[in-house]
Coordinates of C-alpha atoms in Angstrom, one line a residue:
M1397 CA 32.7 44.9 3.0
S1398 CA 32.0 42.5 -0.4
D1399 CA 35.2 40.4 -2.5
N1400 CA 34.0 41.9 -5.8
R1401 CA 35.6 39.1 -7.4
K1402 CA 34.4 36.1 -6.0
I1403 CA 30.9 33.8 -6.6
L1404 CA 29.5 31.6 -3.9
L1405 CA 27.3 28.4 -4.6
A1406 CA 25.8 27.4 -1.3
A1407 CA 24.7 23.7 -0.5
I1408 CA 22.6 22.9 2.0
N1409 CA 22.2 19.4 2.0
A1410 CA 20.6 16.5 4.6
K1411 CA 23.3 15.4 6.1
Y1412 CA 26.9 15.4 6.1
I1413 CA 27.0 12.1 3.7
H1414 CA 25.6 14.0 1.4
S1415 CA 26.1 15.8 -1.8
N1416 CA 25.1 18.5 -4.2
L1417 CA 25.2 17.9 -7.6
A1418 CA 23.5 20.6 -8.9
V1419 CA 26.3 23.1 -7.5
Y1420 CA 29.5 21.4 -8.6
S1421 CA 27.5 21.3 -11.8
L1422 CA 26.5 24.7 -12.2
K1423 CA 30.5 26.1 -11.0
K1424 CA 31.4 23.5 -14.0
Y1425 CA 30.0 25.1 -16.8
A1426 CA 31.1 28.1 -16.1
E1427 CA 34.2 26.8 -14.8
D1428 CA 36.1 28.6 -18.6
I1429 CA 34.9 32.1 -18.2
G1430 CA 37.8 32.4 -15.2
A1431 CA 35.8 33.9 -12.8
D1432 CA 36.3 33.3 -9.0
I1433 CA 33.3 30.4 -7.4
E1434 CA 33.1 28.7 -4.7
I1435 CA 31.1 25.8 -3.8
A1436 CA 29.9 25.3 0.4
E1437 CA 28.1 22.5 1.6
Y1438 CA 26.6 22.8 4.3
T1439 CA 24.0 20.8 6.3
I1440 CA 20.6 20.8 8.0
N1441 CA 21.2 20.3 11.0
Q1442 CA 23.9 22.7 11.5
Y1443 CA 23.0 25.8 13.9
T1444 CA 21.8 29.2 10.9
A1445 CA 24.3 30.9 12.6
D1446 CA 27.0 28.5 12.1
I1447 CA 27.3 28.6 8.2
V1448 CA 26.2 31.8 8.3
Q1449 CA 29.3 33.8 10.1
S1450 CA 30.8 30.9 6.9
I1451 CA 29.6 33.0 4.2
Y1452 CA 30.7 36.8 6.1
L1453 CA 33.4 34.3 6.2
K1454 CA 33.9 34.3 2.7
K1455 CA 32.9 37.5 2.0
P1456 CA 31.4 37.1 -1.7
K1457 CA 30.0 39.3 -4.6
V1458 CA 26.9 36.8 -5.3
I1459 CA 25.7 34.5 -3.1
A1460 CA 23.5 32.0 -4.4
F1461 CA 21.2 28.8 -2.8
S1462 CA 20.1 25.2 -3.5
C1463 CA 17.0 25.1 -2.4
Y1464 CA 14.7 22.1 -1.6
I1465 CA 11.8 21.1 0.1
W1466 CA 14.2 19.3 3.2
N1467 CA 16.3 22.3 2.5
R1468 CA 14.5 25.5 2.9
S1469 CA 13.0 27.0 5.7
H1470 CA 16.8 25.8 6.7
V1471 CA 17.7 28.5 3.2
G1472 CA 15.0 31.0 4.5
R1473 CA 16.7 31.8 7.9
V1474 CA 20.2 31.8 6.4
I1475 CA 19.3 34.2 4.2
K1476 CA 18.3 36.8 5.7
D1477 CA 20.3 37.3 8.1
I1478 CA 23.1 37.5 5.2
A1479 CA 21.1 40.5 4.1
R1480 CA 21.8 41.5 7.5
V1481 CA 25.5 41.0 7.7
L1482 CA 26.7 41.6 4.4
P1483 CA 24.4 44.1 2.1
E1484 CA 25.5 44.5 -0.3
T1485 CA 25.9 40.8 -1.4
E1486 CA 23.5 39.8 -4.0
I1487 CA 21.3 36.8 -3.6
W1488 CA 19.8 34.5 -5.2
T1489 CA 18.4 30.5 -5.4
G1490 CA 17.8 28.5 -7.6
G1491 CA 16.4 24.9 -7.2
P1492 CA 12.3 23.7 -7.2
E1493 CA 11.1 24.9 -4.4
S1494 CA 11.3 28.6 -5.6
S1495 CA 11.6 28.0 -8.8
Y1496 CA 8.0 26.4 -8.7
N1497 CA 6.7 29.2 -7.5
A1498 CA 8.4 31.7 -7.5
A1499 CA 6.9 34.7 -7.5
A1500 CA 5.6 34.3 -3.7
F1501 CA 8.9 32.8 -2.7
M1502 CA 10.7 36.9 -4.0
E1503 CA 7.6 38.5 -2.4
E1504 CA 8.0 36.6 1.2
Y1505 CA 11.9 36.8 0.4
P1506 CA 12.2 40.9 -0.8
E1507 CA 16.0 40.6 0.3
I1508 CA 17.3 38.1 -2.7
T1509 CA 17.6 39.7 -6.2
G1510 CA 17.0 37.4 -7.8
I1511 CA 16.2 32.6 -8.6
M1512 CA 17.5 31.3 -11.2
I1513 CA 14.2 29.3 -12.7
G1514 CA 14.7 25.7 -14.1
E1515 CA 17.1 23.8 -15.7
G1516 CA 20.7 25.7 -14.6
E1517 CA 23.5 26.0 -16.2
N1518 CA 23.0 28.1 -18.8
I1519 CA 21.2 30.4 -16.6
F1520 CA 24.3 30.4 -14.0
K1521 CA 27.0 31.2 -16.9
N1522 CA 25.0 34.2 -17.8
L1523 CA 25.1 35.5 -14.5
V1524 CA 29.2 35.2 -13.7
Y1525 CA 28.7 36.7 -16.9
Y1526 CA 27.3 39.8 -16.1
Y1527 CA 28.6 39.7 -12.2
T1528 CA 32.7 39.5 -13.9
K1529 CA 31.9 40.7 -16.8
E1530 CA 29.0 43.9 -16.5
A1531 CA 27.5 41.7 -19.5
P1532 CA 24.4 40.1 -20.2
L1533 CA 22.2 42.8 -18.9
L1534 CA 20.6 40.8 -16.6
S1535 CA 17.6 42.0 -18.4
E1536 CA 19.3 40.3 -21.2
I1537 CA 19.4 36.7 -19.1
R1538 CA 16.9 34.2 -19.8
G1539 CA 15.1 31.3 -17.3
I1540 CA 15.3 34.0 -14.5
I1541 CA 13.3 36.1 -13.0
Y1542 CA 14.1 39.9 -10.7
R1543 CA 14.1 43.2 -8.6
E1544 CA 14.1 45.5 -11.0
N1545 CA 13.9 49.3 -8.6
G1546 CA 10.9 47.8 -7.2
T1547 CA 10.4 46.0 -9.6
V1548 CA 9.9 41.5 -10.1
I1549 CA 10.3 41.1 -13.9
C1550 CA 10.0 37.4 -14.8
N1551 CA 12.3 36.9 -18.2
P1552 CA 11.1 34.0 -20.6
P1553 CA 12.2 30.8 -20.3
E1554 CA 16.0 29.6 -21.0
P1555 CA 15.8 26.2 -23.3
L1556 CA 16.7 22.7 -23.0
L1557 CA 20.3 21.9 -22.4
D1558 CA 21.6 18.8 -24.6
M1559 CA 23.2 16.9 -21.4
S1560 CA 25.6 15.9 -23.6
S1561 CA 27.3 19.6 -24.0
I1562 CA 26.9 19.5 -19.7
P1563 CA 31.0 18.7 -18.1
F1564 CA 31.6 15.7 -16.1
P1565 CA 32.2 17.8 -12.8
Y1566 CA 33.9 15.8 -10.8
D1567 CA 37.4 15.8 -12.1
D1568 CA 38.6 16.3 -8.3
L1569 CA 37.1 14.2 -5.6
E1570 CA 38.8 15.2 -2.2
P1571 CA 35.6 17.5 -1.4
F1572 CA 33.5 13.6 -1.9
R1573 CA 35.6 11.5 0.7
N1574 CA 32.7 10.0 2.7
K1575 CA 30.1 10.8 1.2
I1576 CA 27.9 9.8 -1.8
I1577 CA 28.6 10.9 -5.6
Y1578 CA 25.2 11.5 -7.3
Y1579 CA 25.3 11.2 -11.2
E1580 CA 22.9 11.7 -13.4
S1581 CA 22.3 10.4 -18.0
S1582 CA 19.2 11.5 -17.7
R1583 CA 17.1 14.2 -18.2
G1584 CA 12.8 14.4 -17.5
C1585 CA 10.3 11.1 -17.0
P1586 CA 8.2 9.4 -19.1
F1587 CA 5.2 9.4 -17.7
S1588 CA 2.7 11.9 -15.5
C1589 CA 2.1 10.7 -11.9
S1590 CA 0.3 13.9 -10.5
Y1591 CA 2.4 14.8 -7.2
C1592 CA 6.1 14.8 -8.7
L1593 CA 8.0 17.3 -9.7
S1594 CA 9.4 15.7 -12.3
S1595 CA 6.8 14.3 -14.5
I1596 CA 7.2 18.2 -15.9
D1597 CA 9.7 17.9 -17.8
K1598 CA 8.4 15.8 -20.5
K1599 CA 11.4 16.1 -22.5
L1600 CA 13.8 12.8 -22.1
R1601 CA 16.8 13.6 -23.3
F1602 CA 19.7 11.8 -22.6
R1603 CA 23.4 11.9 -22.4
N1604 CA 25.6 9.7 -24.3
T1605 CA 26.2 6.6 -23.5
E1606 CA 29.6 6.8 -25.0
L1607 CA 30.5 9.7 -22.3
V1608 CA 29.0 8.3 -19.6
K1609 CA 30.5 5.3 -19.8
K1610 CA 34.0 6.9 -19.5
E1611 CA 33.2 8.8 -16.8
L1612 CA 31.7 6.1 -14.4
K1613 CA 35.5 4.1 -15.7
F1614 CA 36.9 7.3 -13.5
F1615 CA 34.7 6.1 -10.3
I1616 CA 35.0 3.4 -11.0
D1617 CA 39.6 3.1 -11.2
N1618 CA 38.9 6.1 -8.1
N1619 CA 37.2 3.1 -6.3
I1620 CA 34.2 5.2 -5.4
P1621 CA 32.5 3.2 -2.5
Q1622 CA 28.8 4.3 -3.9
V1623 CA 27.4 6.2 -6.9
K1624 CA 24.0 6.7 -6.8
F1625 CA 22.1 8.0 -10.4
V1626 CA 19.7 10.4 -9.6
D1627 CA 17.6 9.2 -13.4
R1628 CA 14.8 9.9 -12.0
T1629 CA 12.7 6.0 -14.3
F1630 CA 16.8 5.3 -15.3
N1631 CA 15.2 2.5 -16.4
C1632 CA 12.9 3.9 -19.6
K1633 CA 14.6 4.3 -22.6
K1634 CA 15.7 0.7 -22.6
S1635 CA 19.5 0.1 -24.9
H1636 CA 20.1 3.1 -23.0
A1637 CA 19.7 1.4 -19.3
M1638 CA 21.1 -2.1 -20.5
E1639 CA 24.7 -0.8 -21.7
I1640 CA 26.0 1.0 -19.0
W1641 CA 24.6 -2.1 -17.3
N1642 CA 26.1 -4.3 -19.2
Y1643 CA 29.2 -1.6 -18.6
I1644 CA 29.1 -1.4 -15.2
L1645 CA 28.9 -5.7 -15.1
E1646 CA 32.1 -5.8 -17.5
H1647 CA 34.2 -3.5 -16.0
D1648 CA 33.8 -4.6 -11.7
N1649 CA 36.2 -4.1 -9.6
G1650 CA 34.6 -5.2 -5.8
I1651 CA 34.1 -2.1 -4.6
T1652 CA 31.7 1.0 -6.1
N1653 CA 28.1 0.6 -6.1
F1654 CA 25.2 1.6 -8.0
H1655 CA 22.1 2.8 -6.9
F1656 CA 19.5 3.3 -10.1
E1657 CA 15.5 4.1 -9.3
I1658 CA 13.9 1.7 -11.9
S1659 CA 10.4 1.6 -12.7
A1660 CA 10.6 -2.7 -11.7
D1661 CA 8.2 -3.4 -14.7
L1662 CA 9.5 -2.1 -17.4
L1663 CA 12.2 -5.2 -16.9
D1664 CA 12.1 -7.9 -19.7
D1665 CA 13.7 -11.9 -19.6
E1666 CA 16.5 -10.6 -21.3
A1667 CA 17.2 -7.8 -19.1
L1668 CA 16.9 -9.4 -16.4
E1669 CA 19.1 -12.3 -17.1
L1670 CA 21.9 -9.2 -17.0
L1671 CA 21.0 -8.5 -13.7
S1672 CA 21.4 -12.2 -12.1
R1673 CA 25.2 -12.3 -13.4
M1674 CA 25.5 -8.4 -11.6
R1675 CA 27.8 -9.7 -8.8
P1676 CA 26.6 -9.2 -4.9
G1677 CA 25.8 -5.3 -4.6
L1678 CA 27.2 -4.5 -7.4
V1679 CA 23.8 -2.2 -7.8
Q1680 CA 21.3 -1.5 -5.9
F1681 CA 17.9 -1.3 -6.7
E1682 CA 14.5 1.7 -5.5
I1683 CA 12.0 1.5 -7.3
G1684 CA 8.1 3.5 -6.3
V1685 CA 4.7 1.1 -6.0
Q1686 CA 3.4 3.7 -4.1
S1687 CA 0.1 2.1 -4.4
T1688 CA -1.5 -1.1 -5.4
N1689 CA -5.0 -0.2 -5.5
P1690 CA -5.9 -0.2 -8.7
A1691 CA -8.7 3.9 -8.2
T1692 CA -5.6 4.9 -6.4
I1693 CA -2.9 4.5 -9.5
A1694 CA -5.3 5.4 -12.1
E1695 CA -6.2 8.1 -10.3
I1696 CA -2.6 9.8 -9.4
D1697 CA -2.5 9.4 -13.6
R1698 CA 0.8 6.7 -12.4
T1699 CA 1.7 3.7 -15.5
M1700 CA 2.7 0.7 -13.9
D1701 CA 1.3 -3.0 -13.6
T1702 CA 1.7 -4.2 -10.6
D1703 CA 1.0 -7.9 -10.7
R1704 CA 4.4 -7.4 -13.0
V1705 CA 6.1 -5.1 -10.6
K1706 CA 5.7 -8.3 -8.0
R1707 CA 7.2 -11.0 -10.1
V1708 CA 9.7 -8.6 -11.2
V1709 CA 10.8 -8.3 -7.7
D1710 CA 10.6 -11.9 -6.6
R1711 CA 12.8 -12.8 -9.9
I1712 CA 15.0 -10.6 -8.7
N1713 CA 15.7 -11.4 -4.6
G1714 CA 15.9 -15.1 -6.3
F1715 CA 18.8 -13.5 -7.4
G1716 CA 20.3 -12.5 -4.3
N1717 CA 22.6 -10.3 -5.4
I1718 CA 21.4 -6.9 -5.7
H1719 CA 19.5 -5.0 -2.1
Q1720 CA 15.8 -3.7 -3.0
H1721 CA 14.1 -0.5 -2.0
L1722 CA 10.3 -0.6 -2.2
D1723 CA 7.9 3.0 -1.5
L1724 CA 4.8 3.8 -0.1
I1725 CA 3.2 6.1 -0.6
A1726 CA 0.4 7.2 2.7
G1727 CA -2.1 9.8 1.5
L1728 CA -3.2 9.6 -1.6
P1729 CA -6.7 9.9 -2.9
Y1730 CA -8.6 6.5 -2.9
E1731 CA -6.1 6.0 0.2
D1732 CA -8.1 5.0 3.0
Y1733 CA -6.1 3.7 6.0
D1734 CA -7.4 -0.6 5.2
S1735 CA -7.0 -0.1 1.5
F1736 CA -3.4 2.0 2.8
K1737 CA -3.6 -1.8 4.5
R1738 CA -3.5 -4.3 1.5
S1739 CA -1.0 -2.1 0.0
F1740 CA 1.1 -2.8 2.7
N1741 CA 0.4 -6.0 3.3
D1742 CA 0.7 -6.7 -0.6
V1743 CA 4.7 -5.4 -1.1
Y1744 CA 5.5 -6.5 2.6
A1745 CA 5.0 -10.3 1.2
M1746 CA 7.6 -9.1 -1.8
K1747 CA 9.9 -9.1 0.7
P1748 CA 12.7 -6.4 0.1
E1749 CA 15.0 -4.9 1.5
Q1750 CA 14.0 -2.4 3.0
L1751 CA 10.3 -1.1 2.6
Q1752 CA 9.7 3.2 2.6
L1753 CA 6.5 4.8 4.5
G1754 CA 6.9 8.3 3.3
F1755 CA 3.6 10.8 3.4
L1756 CA 2.3 12.8 0.1
K1757 CA 4.8 15.6 0.2
V1758 CA 2.1 18.3 -1.9
L1759 CA 4.7 20.1 -4.0
S1760 CA 4.9 23.9 -5.5
G1761 CA 4.0 23.7 -9.0
A1762 CA 2.9 19.4 -8.9
E1763 CA -1.0 18.2 -10.6
M1764 CA -1.0 16.7 -6.7
E1765 CA -1.7 20.5 -5.5
R1766 CA -4.0 21.6 -8.5
R1767 CA -6.5 18.7 -7.3
A1768 CA -6.3 18.7 -3.2
E1769 CA -9.8 20.6 -2.7
S1770 CA -11.8 18.0 -4.7
Y1771 CA -9.3 15.5 -3.0
G1772 CA -10.5 16.9 1.3
L1773 CA -6.5 16.7 0.8
V1774 CA -5.1 19.4 3.5
Y1775 CA -1.9 19.4 4.0
S1776 CA 0.9 21.1 6.5
S1777 CA 2.0 25.1 5.6
H1778 CA 5.0 24.9 6.7
P1779 CA 8.0 22.5 4.2
P1780 CA 7.6 19.7 3.2
Y1781 CA 4.2 20.2 2.6
E1782 CA 3.6 16.3 4.2
V1783 CA -0.3 15.4 4.0
L1784 CA -2.5 15.5 7.0
Y1785 CA -5.2 14.4 6.0
T1786 CA -8.0 14.2 3.5
R1787 CA -11.7 12.6 2.5
W1788 CA -10.4 9.0 3.1
L1789 CA -8.0 8.8 5.6
G1790 CA -7.8 10.9 9.2
Y1791 CA -6.0 12.5 11.0
D1792 CA -5.6 10.2 13.8
E1793 CA -4.6 7.8 11.1
I1794 CA -2.2 9.8 9.9
L1795 CA -1.3 9.4 13.6
K1796 CA -0.8 6.1 13.8
L1797 CA 0.9 5.6 10.1
K1798 CA 3.0 7.8 11.9
K1799 CA 4.5 4.8 15.2
I1800 CA 3.7 2.4 11.7
E1801 CA 6.2 4.6 10.2
Q1802 CA 8.8 4.2 13.2
V1803 CA 8.4 0.4 14.3
V1804 CA 8.9 -0.3 10.5
E1805 CA 12.0 1.5 10.0
I1806 CA 13.0 -0.2 13.2
Y1807 CA 12.4 -3.7 13.1
Y1808 CA 12.2 -3.7 9.3
N1809 CA 14.2 -1.8 7.6
S1810 CA 17.5 -2.4 10.2
R1811 CA 17.5 -5.9 9.2
Q1812 CA 18.8 -6.9 12.9
F1813 CA 15.6 -8.5 13.3
T1814 CA 15.4 -11.1 10.0
N1815 CA 15.0 -13.7 11.2
T1816 CA 12.3 -12.8 14.7
I1817 CA 10.0 -10.7 12.1
S1818 CA 9.3 -13.1 9.9
Y1819 CA 9.0 -16.1 12.6
L1820 CA 6.6 -13.9 14.4
E1821 CA 4.7 -12.9 11.5
N1822 CA 3.0 -16.5 12.0
V1823 CA 1.4 -15.8 15.6
F1824 CA -0.5 -12.5 13.6
E1825 CA -3.0 -12.1 11.3
S1826 CA -0.9 -10.0 8.1
P1827 CA 2.1 -8.3 8.6
F1828 CA 0.3 -4.8 8.7
K1829 CA -1.4 -5.8 12.1
M1830 CA 2.4 -7.2 13.9
Y1831 CA 3.3 -3.6 13.3
E1832 CA 0.2 -1.7 14.1
Q1833 CA 0.5 -3.8 17.2
L1834 CA 4.3 -3.1 17.3
A1835 CA 4.0 0.4 16.9
V1836 CA 1.5 0.4 20.2
H1837 CA 3.7 -1.5 22.1
Y1838 CA 6.6 0.8 21.7
S1839 CA 5.2 4.0 21.6
A1840 CA 4.2 2.9 25.3
A1841 CA 8.0 2.4 25.7
A1842 CA 8.8 6.0 24.2
P1843 CA 5.6 8.8 24.7
D1844 CA 8.3 11.5 24.5
G1845 CA 9.9 9.6 21.4
E1846 CA 12.3 8.7 22.8
K1847 CA 15.4 6.7 21.6
H1848 CA 16.0 3.2 22.6
S1849 CA 19.7 1.5 21.8
R1850 CA 19.8 -1.8 19.6
I1851 CA 19.7 -4.2 22.6
A1852 CA 16.9 -2.1 24.7
R1853 CA 15.4 -2.4 21.2
Y1854 CA 16.4 -6.5 21.6
D1855 CA 13.9 -6.3 24.7
L1856 CA 11.8 -3.9 23.9
L1857 CA 10.9 -6.7 21.4
L1858 CA 10.5 -10.1 23.6
E1859 CA 8.7 -8.5 25.8
F1860 CA 6.8 -7.5 23.4
I1861 CA 6.6 -11.2 22.3
K1862 CA 5.7 -12.7 25.6
K1863 CA 2.1 -11.2 25.5
Q1864 CA 1.7 -13.9 22.3
Y1865 CA 2.2 -16.7 24.6
E1866 CA 1.5 -17.6 28.3
E1867 CA 5.5 -18.7 28.7
L1868 CA 7.7 -17.5 26.5
P1869 CA 9.3 -20.0 24.6
L1870 CA 13.0 -20.0 24.1
L1871 CA 13.4 -20.4 20.3
Y1872 CA 12.0 -16.7 20.1
C1873 CA 15.3 -16.4 22.9
E1874 CA 18.0 -18.5 19.9
L1875 CA 16.1 -16.3 17.2
L1876 CA 16.8 -12.6 19.2
L1877 CA 19.9 -13.5 19.8
Y1878 CA 21.1 -15.5 16.3
D1879 CA 20.0 -11.9 15.0
I1880 CA 22.0 -10.4 17.4
Y1881 CA 25.2 -11.7 16.5
L1882 CA 24.4 -11.5 12.7
R1883 CA 25.3 -7.7 13.2
E1884 CA 27.9 -7.6 15.7
N1885 CA 29.7 -9.1 18.2
I1886 CA 28.0 -7.1 21.5
K1887 CA 30.7 -7.1 24.5
T1888 CA 27.3 -6.8 26.0
R1889 CA 25.3 -9.8 26.2
P1890 CA 21.9 -10.3 26.4
A1891 CA 19.9 -10.5 30.2
Y1892 CA 17.9 -13.2 29.4
F1893 CA 20.0 -15.8 27.9
Q1894 CA 23.1 -17.3 29.9
K1895 CA 26.8 -17.8 27.8
E1896 CA 27.6 -21.5 27.2
N1897 CA 31.8 -21.4 29.0
S1898 CA 33.0 -25.0 28.2
Q1899 CA 36.3 -26.0 28.4
E1900 CA 35.3 -27.2 24.9
L1901 CA 34.4 -23.9 23.9
R1902 CA 37.8 -21.9 25.5
S1903 CA 39.6 -23.9 22.8
V1904 CA 38.0 -23.1 19.8
Y1905 CA 38.3 -19.6 20.4
R1906 CA 41.2 -19.4 21.2
H1907 CA 41.9 -21.4 17.5
Y1908 CA 40.2 -18.5 16.7
K1909 CA 42.5 -15.9 18.0
E1910 CA 46.5 -17.6 17.2
Q1911 CA 45.1 -17.0 14.0
G1912 CA 44.3 -13.7 13.7
K1913 CA 40.3 -13.8 13.3
N1914 CA 37.8 -12.1 14.2
V1915 CA 34.5 -14.5 15.4
H1916 CA 32.1 -15.2 18.0
I1917 CA 30.6 -18.8 19.0
E1918 CA 27.3 -19.6 20.3
K1919 CA 25.3 -23.0 20.9
F1920 CA 21.2 -23.1 19.9
Q1921 CA 19.2 -25.3 21.2
Y1922 CA 17.7 -25.3 16.7
D1923 CA 18.4 -25.7 13.8
I1924 CA 18.3 -21.2 13.3
R1925 CA 21.1 -21.0 10.4
K1926 CA 18.8 -23.4 8.0
Y1927 CA 16.0 -21.8 8.9
S1928 CA 17.8 -18.1 8.5
E1929 CA 18.9 -19.5 5.0
A1930 CA 15.1 -20.9 4.2
V1931 CA 14.1 -16.9 5.1
K1932 CA 16.3 -15.7 2.6
K1933 CA 15.3 -17.7 0.0
N1934 CA 11.5 -16.3 1.3
D1935 CA 10.7 -20.0 1.5
E1936 CA 7.4 -20.4 3.0
V1937 CA 6.7 -23.3 3.9
L1938 CA 9.9 -23.6 7.2
I1939 CA 9.6 -20.3 7.8
K1940 CA 5.8 -21.4 9.5
T1941 CA 7.1 -24.5 10.8
G1942 CA 9.5 -22.8 12.1
P1943 CA 13.4 -24.2 12.9
E1944 CA 13.8 -27.8 14.1
K1945 CA 15.1 -28.4 17.6
R1946 CA 18.4 -29.6 17.2
E1947 CA 22.1 -29.0 19.6
N1948 CA 24.2 -27.0 17.4
Y1949 CA 27.4 -24.9 17.6
I1950 CA 27.4 -21.9 14.7
L1951 CA 30.3 -19.2 14.3
F1952 CA 29.7 -15.6 13.6
D1953 CA 33.1 -15.2 11.6
Y1954 CA 33.1 -11.4 11.1
G1955 CA 35.8 -10.7 8.6
I1956 CA 33.4 -12.1 6.2
R1957 CA 30.2 -10.2 5.2
D1958 CA 27.7 -10.2 3.1
K1959 CA 27.1 -8.1 1.1
I1960 CA 23.4 -7.2 0.2
N1961 CA 22.1 -7.5 4.2
Y1962 CA 26.0 -6.7 6.2
E1963 CA 25.5 -10.2 7.7
A1964 CA 28.4 -11.8 8.6
G1965 CA 29.3 -15.2 7.8
V1966 CA 28.0 -18.3 9.8
S1967 CA 28.9 -21.4 9.7
E1968 CA 28.2 -24.8 11.7
I1969 CA 31.2 -26.4 14.2
F1970 CA 32.4 -29.1 16.1
P1971 CA 33.8 -28.5 19.3
G1972 CA 34.6 -32.2 20.3
D1973 CA 36.9 -32.1 17.4
S1974 CA 40.8 -32.2 17.5
R1975 CA 42.0 -29.4 15.0

């Protein structure tokens, strides 16, 4: 039934826009053998039956699945069905979800032949030799655990590779059209965070920077929209990071964005000066804060100067050119509900473009798994093994934080309510308290987890605001209207605000329409444009006092978008002036 030549590398990604660097790197590394190696990418949103059908029609001799926490269940179901419809096909897996507890994985899935453990390029290449050239023997291939005559055999580990010996996997960009490109310039991590698998690989290795620059030039020349570095801590070696950042700055094509996971407290004045000169949108940062509780930071073996992180994030905010994504983790040791509230407020005060409220995942092989019992840490038995409760944080409190996570995602991370939320914060004792109460309000309107349209979310926020006042201030209606039109020239106007439809405005619209411009014009009673600029600059005084009352007309130009937050260009106009 199977093709005696074809070897299939299968990736089941979280989203369509994602790609799987691992399978492309494995294929490229084994390419010189001349074997028939094919890549097939799917998503967890596809039906298992559809994936099985697609694989069946390819009829591979060997199939290897890339296995992670986000796709483990999906991969498991596909493996079982593939073994039924293609019984002669040999099935292998790789990736952290099958590697770090390989013997148990082999027992759970008797359908598989073996697992590639650890760094896969050379292991896969030797397996390709085995299946196509009948050499070497499985017993001679390092880095695998496999089944032979009903016995599970574990071979010695494969030595780590020189990063510069791994071929560039992106000769053909066609498969990555409309997808994020992933790239790595280093492997390993110098830190020992107990919840993370990266801490296991202590041997830091870097790709030769001249090679990196040549490869980045390929992305730049091809106007790739986004390149996401998967380096665990990109700036852990300053000279490496600075050379690459300098190259990106000097060869900026005005289009490509580069995403980095960094440690903010490692950035010194020289690095910050370089970053201040970047084009808005050229780079973006993901920064794992996780907690600001000193006891928690110490217990999870994390190295971080929280005060310096705050100073660095504030300085980068002042540049106005770099999107910052800051992470928090709920469920860590010594972090109870009140402690997490403080961590949230501390990170929120840093004003990142995105604040990711995540929940602890207890990964197989990580130090956190070994300490779970001492922490009273109970977590789901199914991927992604998320925390249910701890000695410090109960399940009821986890559920409350889940609802808070939802409204933070909707009303903060979407950047669609920035000005309204900034002013509304003044009504509450803390940002956390505001989102806590907003979560209760939102959940009451969606008891079964219904998803609301964007306009409905504005209406829900307005209803929440009404609860805070005896009479709804006009200012909030204008702030919401301003927030709406900053992002989108909507066709359906919110019911709470009537349109100014004077002859003067109609004349202005005709003028811009003749120029082929996509614009919208609103009349405001408050100077919200000036207030919005204060929000961007984190001017706490003006944010608290609010915008002054002043009749003005604002033009929203959708042909001009901010590179960081995608807001429309705004300007004040004077309809009475002759044009």
